[in-house]
Short mmCIF file of C-alpha atoms in Angstrom, two decimals:
data_model
loop_
_atom_site.label_atom_id
_atom_site.label_comp_id
_atom_site.label_asym_id
_atom_site.label_seq_id
_atom_site.Cartn_x
_atom_site.Cartn_y
_atom_site.Cartn_z
CA UNK A 16 -105.85 69.79 45.05
CA UNK A 17 -104.77 66.32 46.60
CA UNK A 18 -104.69 64.52 43.64
CA UNK A 19 -102.16 67.01 42.01
CA UNK A 20 -100.05 66.84 45.42
CA UNK A 21 -99.96 63.26 44.87
CA UNK A 22 -99.01 63.21 41.12
CA UNK A 23 -96.34 65.97 41.90
CA UNK A 24 -95.18 63.51 44.86
CA UNK A 25 -95.09 60.81 42.62
CA UNK A 26 -93.00 62.56 40.03
CA UNK A 27 -90.65 63.81 42.65
CA UNK A 28 -90.15 60.21 44.12
CA UNK A 29 -89.66 58.78 40.69
CA UNK A 30 -86.84 61.42 39.79
CA UNK A 31 -85.50 60.20 43.31
CA UNK A 32 -85.31 57.12 42.30
CA UNK A 33 -83.77 57.45 38.81
CA UNK A 34 -81.25 59.73 40.49
CA UNK A 35 -80.57 57.16 42.83
CA UNK A 36 -80.07 54.42 40.08
CA UNK A 37 -77.86 56.77 38.00
CA UNK A 38 -75.34 57.50 40.96
CA UNK A 39 -74.94 53.58 42.01
CA UNK A 40 -75.09 52.09 38.71
CA UNK A 41 -73.93 54.55 36.09
CA UNK A 42 -71.42 56.79 38.41
CA UNK A 43 -69.83 53.89 40.58
CA UNK A 44 -66.51 52.99 39.53
CA UNK A 45 -64.23 50.14 40.77
CA UNK A 46 -60.47 49.87 40.63
CA UNK A 47 -58.64 46.83 41.41
CA UNK A 48 -54.83 46.72 41.46
CA UNK A 49 -52.35 43.94 42.67
CA UNK A 50 -48.92 44.28 44.66
CA UNK A 51 -46.70 41.46 44.79
CA UNK A 52 -45.28 40.82 48.12
CA UNK A 53 -43.48 37.71 47.11
CA UNK A 54 -43.39 35.62 44.16
CA UNK A 55 -46.08 33.17 45.83
CA UNK A 56 -47.91 35.94 47.85
CA UNK A 57 -49.80 39.03 46.63
CA UNK A 58 -52.03 41.88 47.84
CA UNK A 59 -55.44 42.65 45.87
CA UNK A 60 -56.80 46.38 46.41
CA UNK A 61 -60.01 47.18 45.44
CA UNK A 62 -62.06 50.09 45.82
CA UNK A 63 -65.36 51.76 45.03
CA UNK A 64 -65.80 55.13 44.27
CA UNK A 65 -68.71 57.58 43.13
CA UNK A 66 -66.65 60.48 42.07
CA UNK A 67 -64.37 61.12 44.45
CA UNK A 68 -65.88 59.58 47.34
CA UNK A 69 -64.66 56.12 48.39
CA UNK A 70 -67.93 54.01 49.28
CA UNK A 71 -66.16 50.61 49.61
CA UNK A 72 -62.73 49.01 50.12
CA UNK A 73 -61.29 45.63 50.08
CA UNK A 74 -57.75 44.70 50.61
CA UNK A 75 -57.29 40.64 49.86
CA UNK A 76 -54.00 38.55 50.69
CA UNK A 77 -53.73 35.55 47.91
CA UNK A 78 -51.10 33.05 47.96
CA UNK A 79 -50.17 30.88 44.99
CA UNK A 80 -51.12 27.11 46.04
CA UNK A 81 -51.05 24.35 43.57
CA UNK A 82 -50.63 27.04 40.72
CA UNK A 83 -53.74 28.91 41.64
CA UNK A 84 -53.85 32.12 43.31
CA UNK A 85 -56.25 31.54 46.68
CA UNK A 86 -57.39 34.36 48.76
CA UNK A 87 -57.28 33.31 52.24
CA UNK A 88 -57.43 36.93 54.25
CA UNK A 89 -59.75 39.75 53.11
CA UNK A 90 -59.96 43.19 54.82
CA UNK A 91 -63.40 44.94 53.71
CA UNK A 92 -66.16 47.35 54.32
CA UNK A 93 -68.98 45.34 53.03
CA UNK A 94 -71.83 44.26 55.28
CA UNK A 95 -71.79 47.80 56.82
CA UNK A 96 -69.02 47.28 58.89
CA UNK A 97 -65.19 46.77 58.60
CA UNK A 98 -63.98 43.20 59.06
CA UNK A 99 -61.63 40.36 58.32
CA UNK A 100 -62.63 37.40 56.61
CA UNK A 101 -60.51 34.11 57.17
CA UNK A 102 -61.46 32.14 54.22
CA UNK A 103 -61.20 28.39 54.88
CA UNK A 104 -60.19 25.90 52.23
CA UNK A 105 -63.86 24.79 51.73
CA UNK A 106 -64.89 28.25 51.16
CA UNK A 107 -66.48 28.89 54.60
CA UNK A 108 -65.99 32.48 55.72
CA UNK A 109 -64.91 33.34 59.05
CA UNK A 110 -65.83 37.13 59.86
CA UNK A 111 -64.11 39.32 63.02
CA UNK A 112 -64.79 42.91 63.11
CA UNK A 113 -62.15 45.77 63.14
CA UNK A 114 -62.32 48.51 65.21
CA UNK A 115 -61.33 51.06 62.51
CA UNK A 116 -62.74 54.66 62.35
CA UNK A 117 -62.17 54.99 58.74
CA UNK A 118 -60.15 53.69 55.50
CA UNK A 119 -57.10 54.94 56.81
CA UNK A 120 -57.25 52.82 60.02
CA UNK A 121 -58.67 49.77 58.45
CA UNK A 122 -55.25 50.06 56.05
CA UNK A 123 -52.79 50.26 59.00
CA UNK A 124 -54.60 47.64 60.86
CA UNK A 125 -54.15 44.94 57.66
CA UNK A 126 -50.70 46.24 57.25
CA UNK A 127 -49.45 45.05 60.59
CA UNK A 128 -52.05 42.15 61.01
CA UNK A 129 -50.48 41.07 57.60
CA UNK A 130 -46.92 41.95 58.93
CA UNK A 131 -47.40 39.88 61.95
CA UNK A 132 -49.70 36.82 60.97
CA UNK A 133 -49.22 36.19 57.43
CA UNK A 134 -47.08 33.01 57.75
CA UNK A 135 -49.76 31.46 60.61
CA UNK A 136 -52.65 32.23 58.35
CA UNK A 137 -50.85 30.25 55.49
CA UNK A 138 -50.06 27.64 57.93
CA UNK A 139 -53.52 27.02 59.41
CA UNK A 140 -54.91 27.22 55.53
CA UNK A 141 -52.61 24.53 54.61
CA UNK A 142 -53.06 22.25 57.45
CA UNK A 143 -56.92 22.76 57.00
CA UNK A 144 -56.63 22.00 53.23
CA UNK A 145 -54.38 18.83 54.26
CA UNK A 146 -56.93 17.57 56.70
CA UNK A 147 -59.68 17.86 54.00
CA UNK A 148 -57.80 15.94 51.69
CA UNK A 149 -57.29 12.95 54.27
CA UNK B 24 -32.37 41.68 50.27
CA UNK B 25 -33.78 38.69 52.08
CA UNK B 26 -37.34 37.58 50.98
CA UNK B 27 -38.74 38.57 54.18
CA UNK B 28 -37.11 42.22 54.02
CA UNK B 29 -38.96 42.49 50.47
CA UNK B 30 -42.03 41.37 51.60
CA UNK B 31 -41.87 43.98 54.48
CA UNK B 32 -40.87 46.68 52.15
CA UNK B 33 -43.53 46.02 49.88
CA UNK B 34 -46.07 45.86 52.08
CA UNK B 35 -45.56 49.29 53.58
CA UNK B 36 -45.06 50.51 50.08
CA UNK B 37 -48.38 49.26 49.02
CA UNK B 38 -49.99 50.64 52.11
CA UNK B 39 -48.57 54.15 51.35
CA UNK B 40 -49.47 54.04 47.97
CA UNK B 41 -53.17 53.15 49.03
CA UNK B 42 -52.94 56.34 51.47
CA UNK B 43 -51.63 58.24 48.70
CA UNK B 44 -54.46 57.16 45.86
CA UNK B 45 -57.11 57.89 48.87
CA UNK B 46 -55.82 61.47 49.21
CA UNK B 47 -55.25 61.79 45.48
CA UNK B 48 -58.12 59.97 43.79
CA UNK B 49 -57.22 61.32 40.24
CA UNK B 50 -54.54 59.18 40.29
CA UNK B 51 -56.72 56.18 40.50
CA UNK B 52 -57.79 57.25 36.85
CA UNK B 53 -54.24 56.78 35.56
CA UNK B 54 -54.36 52.86 36.84
CA UNK B 55 -55.89 50.47 34.64
CA UNK B 56 -58.14 47.75 36.15
CA UNK B 57 -56.08 44.95 37.40
CA UNK B 58 -53.11 46.43 36.79
CA UNK B 59 -49.89 45.03 38.48
CA UNK B 60 -47.87 47.58 40.55
CA UNK B 61 -44.31 47.44 40.52
CA UNK B 62 -42.80 49.67 42.97
CA UNK B 63 -39.16 50.94 42.54
CA UNK B 64 -37.34 52.81 44.99
CA UNK B 65 -34.66 55.46 44.16
CA UNK B 66 -31.46 54.49 45.53
CA UNK B 67 -32.13 50.62 46.34
CA UNK B 68 -31.01 48.48 43.57
CA UNK B 69 -31.37 45.47 45.63
CA UNK B 70 -35.14 46.00 46.14
CA UNK B 71 -35.57 47.18 42.49
CA UNK B 72 -33.79 44.20 40.99
CA UNK B 73 -35.99 41.93 43.20
CA UNK B 74 -39.18 43.95 42.14
CA UNK B 75 -38.36 43.79 38.51
CA UNK B 76 -37.74 40.14 38.89
CA UNK B 77 -40.93 39.14 40.48
CA UNK B 78 -42.92 41.37 38.13
CA UNK B 79 -41.24 39.86 34.95
CA UNK B 80 -42.57 36.60 35.83
CA UNK B 81 -45.85 37.60 36.81
CA UNK B 82 -46.55 40.18 34.04
CA UNK B 83 -46.92 36.99 31.73
CA UNK B 84 -50.43 36.53 32.95
CA UNK B 85 -51.43 39.65 31.00
CA UNK B 86 -51.93 42.32 33.50
CA UNK B 87 -51.36 45.76 32.67
CA UNK B 88 -48.21 46.98 34.15
CA UNK B 89 -47.77 50.09 36.42
CA UNK B 90 -44.78 51.28 37.61
CA UNK B 91 -44.31 53.55 40.67
CA UNK B 92 -41.07 55.27 41.16
CA UNK B 93 -40.74 56.49 44.79
CA UNK B 94 -38.09 59.10 45.69
CA UNK B 95 -38.07 57.89 49.40
CA UNK B 96 -40.20 56.22 52.11
CA UNK B 97 -39.90 58.27 55.15
CA UNK B 98 -40.22 56.45 58.64
CA UNK B 99 -43.45 56.70 60.23
CA UNK B 100 -43.51 59.44 62.60
CA UNK B 101 -43.98 59.16 66.13
CA UNK B 102 -44.93 62.71 67.53
CA UNK B 103 -46.18 65.71 65.78
CA UNK B 104 -44.74 67.97 68.26
CA UNK B 105 -41.94 70.02 66.75
CA UNK B 106 -38.77 70.66 69.05
CA UNK B 107 -40.31 70.77 72.30
CA UNK B 108 -38.28 72.45 75.15
CA UNK B 109 -38.33 70.99 78.55
CA UNK B 110 -37.75 73.06 81.60
CA UNK B 111 -37.27 71.70 85.19
CA UNK B 112 -39.39 74.12 87.51
CA UNK B 113 -39.57 73.82 91.08
CA UNK B 114 -42.23 76.66 91.78
CA UNK B 115 -44.92 78.00 89.23
#
């Protein structure tokens, strides 16, 4: 009786494991698209879906510096909380949590933040880059 | 249209487009991976000219291009109340 229960429980767990793998590895889709805000500035939007549900997102502000597209600011939902990443020229990432209850909120925050601060982010990045090369 | 105006308009449009895709997930299926989104506004030739100019320069990089034609961008709403009537009442 006990071994029978163990076998059934084992089969059930295995099924759950395969379902989990199928859901996250096979059914998960990622969509990325780019919108140009200027000739040297673009915004990259990425989302992860399972079916109709969004399970993750990322909005990234990139600048064309020395003929390379470099991400400087990123708003994303990885690491279990919505946050803003400032990416330093040496690759170090500075994380700031964002108070956003959902994707819509985070989107509004990113729009306002970019509108107000994009020039200062770029300036800060360029200054750090120059310092690094000295 | 100045660069700043174009920047802010495209920023608004891309945010609203993201919201639209959020509420209409089937739209995402029509967008190829790493697509370049070109926004075109009806009755705004200055914006469209600039948008297409930038797209022409950038499409050489090999990204698939998706044109998003928008009829109108409504101003952000400030209140959800419809026609509230105010009446000064000395006594209730």
